[in-house]
PDB file of N, CA, C and O in Angstrom:
ATOM      1  N   ASP A   1      10.161 -22.364 -19.663  1.00 65.00           N
ATOM      2  CA  ASP A   1      10.585 -22.026 -18.311  1.00 65.00           C
ATOM      3  C   ASP A   1       9.730 -20.874 -17.796  1.00 65.00           C
ATOM      4  O   ASP A   1       9.669 -19.805 -18.402  1.00 65.00           O
ATOM      5  N   THR A   2       9.079 -21.076 -16.666  1.00 81.00           N
ATOM      6  CA  THR A   2       8.210 -20.040 -16.092  1.00 81.00           C
ATOM      7  C   THR A   2       8.944 -19.128 -15.122  1.00 81.00           C
ATOM      8  O   THR A   2       8.353 -18.185 -14.624  1.00 81.00           O
ATOM      9  N   GLN A   3      10.184 -19.416 -14.842  1.00 82.00           N
ATOM     10  CA  GLN A   3      10.993 -18.598 -13.933  1.00 82.00           C
ATOM     11  C   GLN A   3      11.293 -17.248 -14.578  1.00 82.00           C
ATOM     12  O   GLN A   3      11.715 -17.190 -15.727  1.00 82.00           O
ATOM     13  N   PRO A   4      11.054 -16.125 -13.834  1.00 79.00           N
ATOM     14  CA  PRO A   4      11.391 -14.813 -14.404  1.00 79.00           C
ATOM     15  C   PRO A   4      12.898 -14.682 -14.641  1.00 79.00           C
ATOM     16  O   PRO A   4      13.705 -15.296 -13.955  1.00 79.00           O
ATOM     17  N   LEU A   5      13.238 -13.865 -15.603  1.00 84.00           N
ATOM     18  CA  LEU A   5      14.641 -13.585 -15.898  1.00 84.00           C
ATOM     19  C   LEU A   5      15.267 -12.826 -14.735  1.00 84.00           C
ATOM     20  O   LEU A   5      14.568 -12.128 -13.989  1.00 84.00           O
ATOM     21  N   PRO A   6      16.593 -12.923 -14.569  1.00 84.00           N
ATOM     22  CA  PRO A   6      17.246 -12.231 -13.453  1.00 84.00           C
ATOM     23  C   PRO A   6      16.945 -10.730 -13.398  1.00 84.00           C
ATOM     24  O   PRO A   6      16.710 -10.183 -12.316  1.00 84.00           O
ATOM     25  N   ASP A   7      16.935 -10.057 -14.549  1.00 83.00           N
ATOM     26  CA  ASP A   7      16.652  -8.612 -14.514  1.00 83.00           C
ATOM     27  C   ASP A   7      15.207  -8.342 -14.119  1.00 83.00           C
ATOM     28  O   ASP A   7      14.917  -7.339 -13.481  1.00 83.00           O
ATOM     29  N   GLU A   8      14.297  -9.242 -14.443  1.00 82.00           N
ATOM     30  CA  GLU A   8      12.904  -9.093 -14.009  1.00 82.00           C
ATOM     31  C   GLU A   8      12.789  -9.287 -12.497  1.00 82.00           C
ATOM     32  O   GLU A   8      12.030  -8.587 -11.822  1.00 82.00           O
ATOM     33  N   GLN A   9      13.551 -10.241 -11.966  1.00 82.00           N
ATOM     34  CA  GLN A   9      13.559 -10.469 -10.518  1.00 82.00           C
ATOM     35  C   GLN A   9      14.115  -9.252  -9.779  1.00 82.00           C
ATOM     36  O   GLN A   9      13.577  -8.842  -8.755  1.00 82.00           O
ATOM     37  N   ILE A  10      15.169  -8.664 -10.310  1.00 83.00           N
ATOM     38  CA  ILE A  10      15.764  -7.474  -9.690  1.00 83.00           C
ATOM     39  C   ILE A  10      14.780  -6.313  -9.729  1.00 83.00           C
ATOM     40  O   ILE A  10      14.603  -5.607  -8.732  1.00 83.00           O
ATOM     41  N   ALA A  11      14.121  -6.110 -10.872  1.00 80.00           N
ATOM     42  CA  ALA A  11      13.146  -5.021 -10.986  1.00 80.00           C
ATOM     43  C   ALA A  11      12.004  -5.217  -9.992  1.00 80.00           C
ATOM     44  O   ALA A  11      11.538  -4.254  -9.373  1.00 80.00           O
ATOM     45  N   ARG A  12      11.574  -6.449  -9.825  1.00 78.00           N
ATOM     46  CA  ARG A  12      10.494  -6.730  -8.868  1.00 78.00           C
ATOM     47  C   ARG A  12      10.941  -6.427  -7.441  1.00 78.00           C
ATOM     48  O   ARG A  12      10.209  -5.813  -6.670  1.00 78.00           O
ATOM     49  N   MET A  13      12.155  -6.846  -7.081  1.00 83.00           N
ATOM     50  CA  MET A  13      12.672  -6.578  -5.738  1.00 83.00           C
ATOM     51  C   MET A  13      12.827  -5.074  -5.505  1.00 83.00           C
ATOM     52  O   MET A  13      12.540  -4.582  -4.412  1.00 83.00           O
ATOM     53  N   GLU A  14      13.278  -4.344  -6.522  1.00 80.00           N
ATOM     54  CA  GLU A  14      13.390  -2.887  -6.394  1.00 80.00           C
ATOM     55  C   GLU A  14      12.010  -2.274  -6.175  1.00 80.00           C
ATOM     56  O   GLU A  14      11.852  -1.368  -5.356  1.00 80.00           O
ATOM     57  N   GLY A  15      11.024  -2.755  -6.910  1.00 78.00           N
ATOM     58  CA  GLY A  15       9.662  -2.257  -6.753  1.00 78.00           C
ATOM     59  C   GLY A  15       9.126  -2.506  -5.362  1.00 78.00           C
ATOM     60  O   GLY A  15       8.521  -1.625  -4.749  1.00 78.00           O
ATOM     61  N   ILE A  16       9.374  -3.696  -4.849  1.00 80.00           N
ATOM     62  CA  ILE A  16       8.930  -4.016  -3.488  1.00 80.00           C
ATOM     63  C   ILE A  16       9.608  -3.102  -2.477  1.00 80.00           C
ATOM     64  O   ILE A  16       8.974  -2.578  -1.563  1.00 80.00           O
ATOM     65  N   GLY A  17      10.894  -2.868  -2.660  1.00 82.00           N
ATOM     66  CA  GLY A  17      11.620  -1.972  -1.766  1.00 82.00           C
ATOM     67  C   GLY A  17      11.080  -0.555  -1.812  1.00 82.00           C
ATOM     68  O   GLY A  17      10.932   0.101  -0.774  1.00 82.00           O
ATOM     69  N   LEU A  18      10.747  -0.084  -3.014  1.00 84.00           N
ATOM     70  CA  LEU A  18      10.183   1.268  -3.143  1.00 84.00           C
ATOM     71  C   LEU A  18       8.823   1.370  -2.468  1.00 84.00           C
ATOM     72  O   LEU A  18       8.526   2.372  -1.806  1.00 84.00           O
ATOM     73  N   VAL A  19       7.999   0.354  -2.623  1.00 83.00           N
ATOM     74  CA  VAL A  19       6.685   0.363  -1.965  1.00 83.00           C
ATOM     75  C   VAL A  19       6.869   0.398  -0.455  1.00 83.00           C
ATOM     76  O   VAL A  19       6.184   1.153   0.246  1.00 83.00           O
ATOM     77  N   ARG A  20       7.806  -0.382   0.050  1.00 86.00           N
ATOM     78  CA  ARG A  20       8.067  -0.373   1.503  1.00 86.00           C
ATOM     79  C   ARG A  20       8.526   1.003   1.983  1.00 86.00           C
ATOM     80  O   ARG A  20       8.104   1.472   3.047  1.00 86.00           O
ATOM     81  N   LEU A  21       9.374   1.651   1.207  1.00 85.00           N
ATOM     82  CA  LEU A  21       9.801   3.010   1.573  1.00 85.00           C
ATOM     83  C   LEU A  21       8.624   3.977   1.570  1.00 85.00           C
ATOM     84  O   LEU A  21       8.505   4.830   2.453  1.00 85.00           O
ATOM     85  N   CYS A  22       7.767   3.854   0.566  1.00 86.00           N
ATOM     86  CA  CYS A  22       6.581   4.715   0.499  1.00 86.00           C
ATOM     87  C   CYS A  22       5.670   4.478   1.701  1.00 86.00           C
ATOM     88  O   CYS A  22       5.132   5.426   2.272  1.00 86.00           O
ATOM     89  N   LEU A  23       5.502   3.215   2.084  1.00 89.00           N
ATOM     90  CA  LEU A  23       4.669   2.905   3.249  1.00 89.00           C
ATOM     91  C   LEU A  23       5.235   3.535   4.514  1.00 89.00           C
ATOM     92  O   LEU A  23       4.491   4.060   5.337  1.00 89.00           O
ATOM     93  N   LYS A  24       6.562   3.503   4.645  1.00 90.00           N
ATOM     94  CA  LYS A  24       7.189   4.095   5.831  1.00 90.00           C
ATOM     95  C   LYS A  24       6.978   5.602   5.902  1.00 90.00           C
ATOM     96  O   LYS A  24       6.972   6.182   6.982  1.00 90.00           O
ATOM     97  N   SER A  25       6.790   6.229   4.742  1.00 90.00           N
ATOM     98  CA  SER A  25       6.605   7.681   4.730  1.00 90.00           C
ATOM     99  C   SER A  25       5.186   8.091   5.136  1.00 90.00           C
ATOM    100  O   SER A  25       4.950   9.263   5.421  1.00 90.00           O
ATOM    101  N   LEU A  26       4.265   7.139   5.172  1.00 93.00           N
ATOM    102  CA  LEU A  26       2.884   7.444   5.559  1.00 93.00           C
ATOM    103  C   LEU A  26       2.776   7.553   7.072  1.00 93.00           C
ATOM    104  O   LEU A  26       3.592   7.010   7.825  1.00 93.00           O
ATOM    105  N   ASP A  27       1.719   8.206   7.523  1.00 94.00           N
ATOM    106  CA  ASP A  27       1.478   8.277   8.960  1.00 94.00           C
ATOM    107  C   ASP A  27       1.045   6.901   9.472  1.00 94.00           C
ATOM    108  O   ASP A  27       0.631   6.030   8.700  1.00 94.00           O
ATOM    109  N   LYS A  28       1.160   6.716  10.771  1.00 95.00           N
ATOM    110  CA  LYS A  28       0.903   5.420  11.398  1.00 95.00           C
ATOM    111  C   LYS A  28      -0.512   4.909  11.103  1.00 95.00           C
ATOM    112  O   LYS A  28      -0.699   3.728  10.807  1.00 95.00           O
ATOM    113  N   ARG A  29      -1.500   5.773  11.177  1.00 95.00           N
ATOM    114  CA  ARG A  29      -2.889   5.362  10.947  1.00 95.00           C
ATOM    115  C   ARG A  29      -3.084   4.870   9.520  1.00 95.00           C
ATOM    116  O   ARG A  29      -3.725   3.846   9.294  1.00 95.00           O
ATOM    117  N   SER A  30      -2.514   5.559   8.553  1.00 95.00           N
ATOM    118  CA  SER A  30      -2.641   5.140   7.156  1.00 95.00           C
ATOM    119  C   SER A  30      -1.951   3.801   6.925  1.00 95.00           C
ATOM    120  O   SER A  30      -2.481   2.936   6.224  1.00 95.00           O
ATOM    121  N   ARG A  31      -0.782   3.619   7.518  1.00 95.00           N
ATOM    122  CA  ARG A  31      -0.084   2.332   7.390  1.00 95.00           C
ATOM    123  C   ARG A  31      -0.927   1.202   7.973  1.00 95.00           C
ATOM    124  O   ARG A  31      -1.016   0.115   7.401  1.00 95.00           O
ATOM    125  N   GLU A  32      -1.563   1.463   9.108  1.00 96.00           N
ATOM    126  CA  GLU A  32      -2.398   0.448   9.755  1.00 96.00           C
ATOM    127  C   GLU A  32      -3.613   0.104   8.891  1.00 96.00           C
ATOM    128  O   GLU A  32      -3.951  -1.066   8.735  1.00 96.00           O
ATOM    129  N   ILE A  33      -4.227   1.098   8.296  1.00 96.00           N
ATOM    130  CA  ILE A  33      -5.383   0.852   7.439  1.00 96.00           C
ATOM    131  C   ILE A  33      -4.971   0.024   6.218  1.00 96.00           C
ATOM    132  O   ILE A  33      -5.666  -0.923   5.834  1.00 96.00           O
ATOM    133  N   ILE A  34      -3.844   0.343   5.632  1.00 95.00           N
ATOM    134  CA  ILE A  34      -3.357  -0.432   4.484  1.00 95.00           C
ATOM    135  C   ILE A  34      -3.054  -1.865   4.912  1.00 95.00           C
ATOM    136  O   ILE A  34      -3.394  -2.824   4.214  1.00 95.00           O
ATOM    137  N   ARG A  35      -2.437  -2.033   6.065  1.00 95.00           N
ATOM    138  CA  ARG A  35      -2.132  -3.373   6.564  1.00 95.00           C
ATOM    139  C   ARG A  35      -3.406  -4.186   6.775  1.00 95.00           C
ATOM    140  O   ARG A  35      -3.497  -5.342   6.345  1.00 95.00           O
ATOM    141  N   LEU A  36      -4.394  -3.572   7.400  1.00 97.00           N
ATOM    142  CA  LEU A  36      -5.646  -4.283   7.657  1.00 97.00           C
ATOM    143  C   LEU A  36      -6.370  -4.643   6.355  1.00 97.00           C
ATOM    144  O   LEU A  36      -6.953  -5.721   6.243  1.00 97.00           O
ATOM    145  N   LYS A  37      -6.325  -3.754   5.394  1.00 96.00           N
ATOM    146  CA  LYS A  37      -7.008  -4.000   4.117  1.00 96.00           C
ATOM    147  C   LYS A  37      -6.293  -5.064   3.294  1.00 96.00           C
ATOM    148  O   LYS A  37      -6.919  -5.994   2.794  1.00 96.00           O
ATOM    149  N   PHE A  38      -5.001  -4.953   3.137  1.00 94.00           N
ATOM    150  CA  PHE A  38      -4.287  -5.820   2.207  1.00 94.00           C
ATOM    151  C   PHE A  38      -3.649  -7.049   2.852  1.00 94.00           C
ATOM    152  O   PHE A  38      -3.515  -8.077   2.193  1.00 94.00           O
ATOM    153  N   ASN A  39      -3.249  -6.972   4.115  1.00 94.00           N
ATOM    154  CA  ASN A  39      -2.674  -8.147   4.764  1.00 94.00           C
ATOM    155  C   ASN A  39      -3.744  -9.022   5.404  1.00 94.00           C
ATOM    156  O   ASN A  39      -3.648 -10.238   5.373  1.00 94.00           O
ATOM    157  N   GLU A  40      -4.751  -8.376   5.995  1.00 96.00           N
ATOM    158  CA  GLU A  40      -5.807  -9.131   6.663  1.00 96.00           C
ATOM    159  C   GLU A  40      -7.081  -9.217   5.834  1.00 96.00           C
ATOM    160  O   GLU A  40      -8.017  -9.892   6.239  1.00 96.00           O
ATOM    161  N   ASP A  41      -7.123  -8.519   4.702  1.00 97.00           N
ATOM    162  CA  ASP A  41      -8.249  -8.558   3.774  1.00 97.00           C
ATOM    163  C   ASP A  41      -9.587  -8.199   4.443  1.00 97.00           C
ATOM    164  O   ASP A  41     -10.611  -8.821   4.190  1.00 97.00           O
ATOM    165  N   LEU A  42      -9.544  -7.182   5.312  1.00 97.00           N
ATOM    166  CA  LEU A  42     -10.749  -6.761   6.021  1.00 97.00           C
ATOM    167  C   LEU A  42     -11.557  -5.780   5.177  1.00 97.00           C
ATOM    168  O   LEU A  42     -11.007  -5.036   4.365  1.00 97.00           O
ATOM    169  N   SER A  43     -12.847  -5.766   5.406  1.00 97.00           N
ATOM    170  CA  SER A  43     -13.732  -4.790   4.756  1.00 97.00           C
ATOM    171  C   SER A  43     -13.555  -3.436   5.442  1.00 97.00           C
ATOM    172  O   SER A  43     -12.997  -3.334   6.534  1.00 97.00           O
ATOM    173  N   TYR A  44     -14.074  -2.389   4.798  1.00 97.00           N
ATOM    174  CA  TYR A  44     -14.012  -1.065   5.409  1.00 97.00           C
ATOM    175  C   TYR A  44     -14.724  -1.070   6.756  1.00 97.00           C
ATOM    176  O   TYR A  44     -14.257  -0.464   7.721  1.00 97.00           O
ATOM    177  N   ALA A  45     -15.858  -1.756   6.828  1.00 97.00           N
ATOM    178  CA  ALA A  45     -16.612  -1.814   8.086  1.00 97.00           C
ATOM    179  C   ALA A  45     -15.793  -2.492   9.181  1.00 97.00           C
ATOM    180  O   ALA A  45     -15.758  -2.016  10.324  1.00 97.00           O
ATOM    181  N   ASP A  46     -15.117  -3.594   8.842  1.00 97.00           N
ATOM    182  CA  ASP A  46     -14.300  -4.292   9.835  1.00 97.00           C
ATOM    183  C   ASP A  46     -13.089  -3.463  10.243  1.00 97.00           C
ATOM    184  O   ASP A  46     -12.697  -3.465  11.411  1.00 97.00           O
ATOM    185  N   ILE A  47     -12.494  -2.769   9.290  1.00 97.00           N
ATOM    186  CA  ILE A  47     -11.371  -1.884   9.622  1.00 97.00           C
ATOM    187  C   ILE A  47     -11.861  -0.783  10.556  1.00 97.00           C
ATOM    188  O   ILE A  47     -11.200  -0.435  11.536  1.00 97.00           O
ATOM    189  N   GLY A  48     -13.044  -0.256  10.262  1.00 97.00           N
ATOM    190  CA  GLY A  48     -13.619   0.768  11.117  1.00 97.00           C
ATOM    191  C   GLY A  48     -13.837   0.282  12.541  1.00 97.00           C
ATOM    192  O   GLY A  48     -13.564   1.005  13.507  1.00 97.00           O
ATOM    193  N   LYS A  49     -14.310  -0.940  12.691  1.00 97.00           N
ATOM    194  CA  LYS A  49     -14.510  -1.513  14.026  1.00 97.00           C
ATOM    195  C   LYS A  49     -13.197  -1.631  14.775  1.00 97.00           C
ATOM    196  O   LYS A  49     -13.130  -1.365  15.968  1.00 97.00           O
ATOM    197  N   ARG A  50     -12.149  -2.030  14.068  1.00 96.00           N
ATOM    198  CA  ARG A  50     -10.836  -2.198  14.704  1.00 96.00           C
ATOM    199  C   ARG A  50     -10.201  -0.867  15.081  1.00 96.00           C
ATOM    200  O   ARG A  50      -9.475  -0.776  16.069  1.00 96.00           O
ATOM    201  N   THR A  51     -10.434   0.152  14.254  1.00 96.00           N
ATOM    202  CA  THR A  51      -9.735   1.428  14.450  1.00 96.00           C
ATOM    203  C   THR A  51     -10.595   2.497  15.106  1.00 96.00           C
ATOM    204  O   THR A  51     -10.079   3.546  15.490  1.00 96.00           O
ATOM    205  N   GLY A  52     -11.907   2.253  15.182  1.00 96.00           N
ATOM    206  CA  GLY A  52     -12.803   3.257  15.742  1.00 96.00           C
ATOM    207  C   GLY A  52     -13.206   4.326  14.738  1.00 96.00           C
ATOM    208  O   GLY A  52     -13.777   5.343  15.113  1.00 96.00           O
ATOM    209  N   LEU A  53     -12.914   4.097  13.460  1.00 97.00           N
ATOM    210  CA  LEU A  53     -13.272   5.053  12.415  1.00 97.00           C
ATOM    211  C   LEU A  53     -14.552   4.612  11.718  1.00 97.00           C
ATOM    212  O   LEU A  53     -14.878   3.428  11.689  1.00 97.00           O
ATOM    213  N   LYS A  54     -15.247   5.566  11.135  1.00 97.00           N
ATOM    214  CA  LYS A  54     -16.402   5.228  10.313  1.00 97.00           C
ATOM    215  C   LYS A  54     -15.896   4.645   8.995  1.00 97.00           C
ATOM    216  O   LYS A  54     -14.819   5.009   8.512  1.00 97.00           O
ATOM    217  N   SER A  55     -16.674   3.742   8.404  1.00 95.00           N
ATOM    218  CA  SER A  55     -16.211   3.067   7.192  1.00 95.00           C
ATOM    219  C   SER A  55     -15.951   4.057   6.058  1.00 95.00           C
ATOM    220  O   SER A  55     -15.033   3.854   5.263  1.00 95.00           O
ATOM    221  N   GLY A  56     -16.729   5.127   5.966  1.00 95.00           N
ATOM    222  CA  GLY A  56     -16.482   6.149   4.956  1.00 95.00           C
ATOM    223  C   GLY A  56     -15.140   6.825   5.152  1.00 95.00           C
ATOM    224  O   GLY A  56     -14.440   7.152   4.182  1.00 95.00           O
ATOM    225  N   HIS A  57     -14.765   7.035   6.398  1.00 96.00           N
ATOM    226  CA  HIS A  57     -13.473   7.653   6.706  1.00 96.00           C
ATOM    227  C   HIS A  57     -12.340   6.689   6.370  1.00 96.00           C
ATOM    228  O   HIS A  57     -11.272   7.106   5.892  1.00 96.00           O
ATOM    229  N   VAL A  58     -12.572   5.397   6.606  1.00 97.00           N
ATOM    230  CA  VAL A  58     -11.579   4.383   6.238  1.00 97.00           C
ATOM    231  C   VAL A  58     -11.321   4.456   4.734  1.00 97.00           C
ATOM    232  O   VAL A  58     -10.174   4.479   4.284  1.00 97.00           O
ATOM    233  N   GLY A  59     -12.398   4.505   3.945  1.00 97.00           N
ATOM    234  CA  GLY A  59     -12.263   4.589   2.493  1.00 97.00           C
ATOM    235  C   GLY A  59     -11.505   5.835   2.062  1.00 97.00           C
ATOM    236  O   GLY A  59     -10.652   5.778   1.173  1.00 97.00           O
ATOM    237  N   TYR A  60     -11.825   6.949   2.690  1.00 97.00           N
ATOM    238  CA  TYR A  60     -11.159   8.218   2.382  1.00 97.00           C
ATOM    239  C   TYR A  60      -9.662   8.117   2.668  1.00 97.00           C
ATOM    240  O   TYR A  60      -8.828   8.472   1.827  1.00 97.00           O
ATOM    241  N   LEU A  61      -9.306   7.625   3.857  1.00 97.00           N
ATOM    242  CA  LEU A  61      -7.898   7.521   4.240  1.00 97.00           C
ATOM    243  C   LEU A  61      -7.155   6.527   3.354  1.00 97.00           C
ATOM    244  O   LEU A  61      -6.011   6.784   2.951  1.00 97.00           O
ATOM    245  N   LEU A  62      -7.796   5.408   3.042  1.00 97.00           N
ATOM    246  CA  LEU A  62      -7.169   4.411   2.188  1.00 97.00           C
ATOM    247  C   LEU A  62      -6.923   4.980   0.800  1.00 97.00           C
ATOM    248  O   LEU A  62      -5.838   4.813   0.229  1.00 97.00           O
ATOM    249  N   HIS A  63      -7.913   5.665   0.265  1.00 96.00           N
ATOM    250  CA  HIS A  63      -7.767   6.276  -1.061  1.00 96.00           C
ATOM    251  C   HIS A  63      -6.572   7.227  -1.095  1.00 96.00           C
ATOM    252  O   HIS A  63      -5.744   7.172  -2.003  1.00 96.00           O
ATOM    253  N   HIS A  64      -6.479   8.099  -0.111  1.00 96.00           N
ATOM    254  CA  HIS A  64      -5.405   9.090  -0.105  1.00 96.00           C
ATOM    255  C   HIS A  64      -4.038   8.460   0.157  1.00 96.00           C
ATOM    256  O   HIS A  64      -3.032   8.899  -0.408  1.00 96.00           O
ATOM    257  N   ALA A  65      -3.994   7.414   0.966  1.00 95.00           N
ATOM    258  CA  ALA A  65      -2.725   6.724   1.207  1.00 95.00           C
ATOM    259  C   ALA A  65      -2.238   6.042  -0.069  1.00 95.00           C
ATOM    260  O   ALA A  65      -1.063   6.148  -0.431  1.00 95.00           O
ATOM    261  N   LEU A  66      -3.146   5.371  -0.765  1.00 94.00           N
ATOM    262  CA  LEU A  66      -2.766   4.696  -2.014  1.00 94.00           C
ATOM    263  C   LEU A  66      -2.388   5.700  -3.094  1.00 94.00           C
ATOM    264  O   LEU A  66      -1.457   5.461  -3.874  1.00 94.00           O
ATOM    265  N   LYS A  67      -3.060   6.827  -3.111  1.00 93.00           N
ATOM    266  CA  LYS A  67      -2.733   7.878  -4.074  1.00 93.00           C
ATOM    267  C   LYS A  67      -1.333   8.434  -3.787  1.00 93.00           C
ATOM    268  O   LYS A  67      -0.556   8.674  -4.713  1.00 93.00           O
ATOM    269  N   ALA A  68      -0.999   8.609  -2.518  1.00 91.00           N
ATOM    270  CA  ALA A  68       0.333   9.104  -2.144  1.00 91.00           C
ATOM    271  C   ALA A  68       1.409   8.103  -2.563  1.00 91.00           C
ATOM    272  O   ALA A  68       2.460   8.494  -3.090  1.00 91.00           O
ATOM    273  N   ILE A  69       1.146   6.821  -2.371  1.00 89.00           N
ATOM    274  CA  ILE A  69       2.097   5.788  -2.779  1.00 89.00           C
ATOM    275  C   ILE A  69       2.259   5.806  -4.295  1.00 89.00           C
ATOM    276  O   ILE A  69       3.378   5.755  -4.815  1.00 89.00           O
ATOM    277  N   ALA A  70       1.154   5.883  -5.013  1.00 89.00           N
ATOM    278  CA  ALA A  70       1.201   5.902  -6.479  1.00 89.00           C
ATOM    279  C   ALA A  70       1.979   7.113  -6.986  1.00 89.00           C
ATOM    280  O   ALA A  70       2.761   6.999  -7.938  1.00 89.00           O
ATOM    281  N   THR A  71       1.801   8.255  -6.349  1.00 88.00           N
ATOM    282  CA  THR A  71       2.515   9.470  -6.742  1.00 88.00           C
ATOM    283  C   THR A  71       4.018   9.291  -6.563  1.00 88.00           C
ATOM    284  O   THR A  71       4.810   9.645  -7.440  1.00 88.00           O
ATOM    285  N   GLU A  72       4.410   8.718  -5.434  1.00 85.00           N
ATOM    286  CA  GLU A  72       5.834   8.491  -5.178  1.00 85.00           C
ATOM    287  C   GLU A  72       6.422   7.483  -6.157  1.00 85.00           C
ATOM    288  O   GLU A  72       7.534   7.667  -6.652  1.00 85.00           O
ATOM    289  N   LEU A  73       5.675   6.429  -6.456  1.00 84.00           N
ATOM    290  CA  LEU A  73       6.159   5.428  -7.411  1.00 84.00           C
ATOM    291  C   LEU A  73       6.269   6.020  -8.812  1.00 84.00           C
ATOM    292  O   LEU A  73       7.183   5.693  -9.564  1.00 84.00           O
ATOM    293  N   ALA A  74       5.353   6.907  -9.160  1.00 86.00           N
ATOM    294  CA  ALA A  74       5.407   7.565 -10.482  1.00 86.00           C
ATOM    295  C   ALA A  74       6.657   8.440 -10.582  1.00 86.00           C
ATOM    296  O   ALA A  74       7.265   8.515 -11.640  1.00 86.00           O
ATOM    297  N   LYS A  75       7.043   9.070  -9.488  1.00 85.00           N
ATOM    298  CA  LYS A  75       8.249   9.905  -9.492  1.00 85.00           C
ATOM    299  C   LYS A  75       9.496   9.085  -9.801  1.00 85.00           C
ATOM    300  O   LYS A  75      10.457   9.591 -10.360  1.00 85.00           O
ATOM    301  N   THR A  76       9.473   7.812  -9.399  1.00 79.00           N
ATOM    302  CA  THR A  76      10.632   6.946  -9.623  1.00 79.00           C
ATOM    303  C   THR A  76      10.579   6.274 -10.989  1.00 79.00           C
ATOM    304  O   THR A  76      11.535   5.605 -11.387  1.00 79.00           O
ATOM    305  N   GLY A  77       9.448   6.414 -11.671  1.00 75.00           N
ATOM    306  CA  GLY A  77       9.284   5.773 -12.969  1.00 75.00           C
ATOM    307  C   GLY A  77       8.750   4.359 -12.887  1.00 75.00           C
ATOM    308  O   GLY A  77       8.648   3.678 -13.900  1.00 75.00           O
ATOM    309  N   MET A  78       8.412   3.901 -11.687  1.00 69.00           N
ATOM    310  CA  MET A  78       7.889   2.539 -11.513  1.00 69.00           C
ATOM    311  C   MET A  78       6.467   2.406 -12.043  1.00 69.00           C
ATOM    312  O   MET A  78       6.062   1.336 -12.454  1.00 69.00           O
ATOM    313  N   THR A  79       5.696   3.492 -11.972  1.00 67.00           N
ATOM    314  CA  THR A  79       4.325   3.481 -12.480  1.00 67.00           C
ATOM    315  C   THR A  79       4.108   4.756 -13.283  1.00 67.00           C
ATOM    316  O   THR A  79       4.882   5.699 -13.194  1.00 67.00           O
ATOM    317  N   LYS A  80       3.020   4.778 -14.003  1.00 67.00           N
ATOM    318  CA  LYS A  80       2.643   5.984 -14.734  1.00 67.00           C
ATOM    319  C   LYS A  80       1.779   6.846 -13.838  1.00 67.00           C
ATOM    320  O   LYS A  80       1.019   6.342 -13.039  1.00 67.00           O
ATOM    321  N   PRO A  81       1.882   8.174 -13.969  1.00 61.00           N
ATOM    322  CA  PRO A  81       1.087   9.075 -13.118  1.00 61.00           C
ATOM    323  C   PRO A  81      -0.397   8.947 -13.383  1.00 61.00           C
ATOM    324  O   PRO A  81      -0.866   8.471 -14.330  1.00 61.00           O
TER     325      PRO A  81
END
């Protein structure tokens, strides 16, 4: 059976909920950059064109947004620091 166990499904749903909470805590620009990167699978250059930012700045903002999310998830025990 390839279906995850009920406790695995619950843990996954909790993780998704925590990530959503972490995303809400970010500023609007960081949320938009994450959305463009992961939902639309855009390159840094394409994100820059959409947002008016230089691609290097996109990378910088994305890095710090993901680091902030990882830090919050580590506090909850969902990930390792």
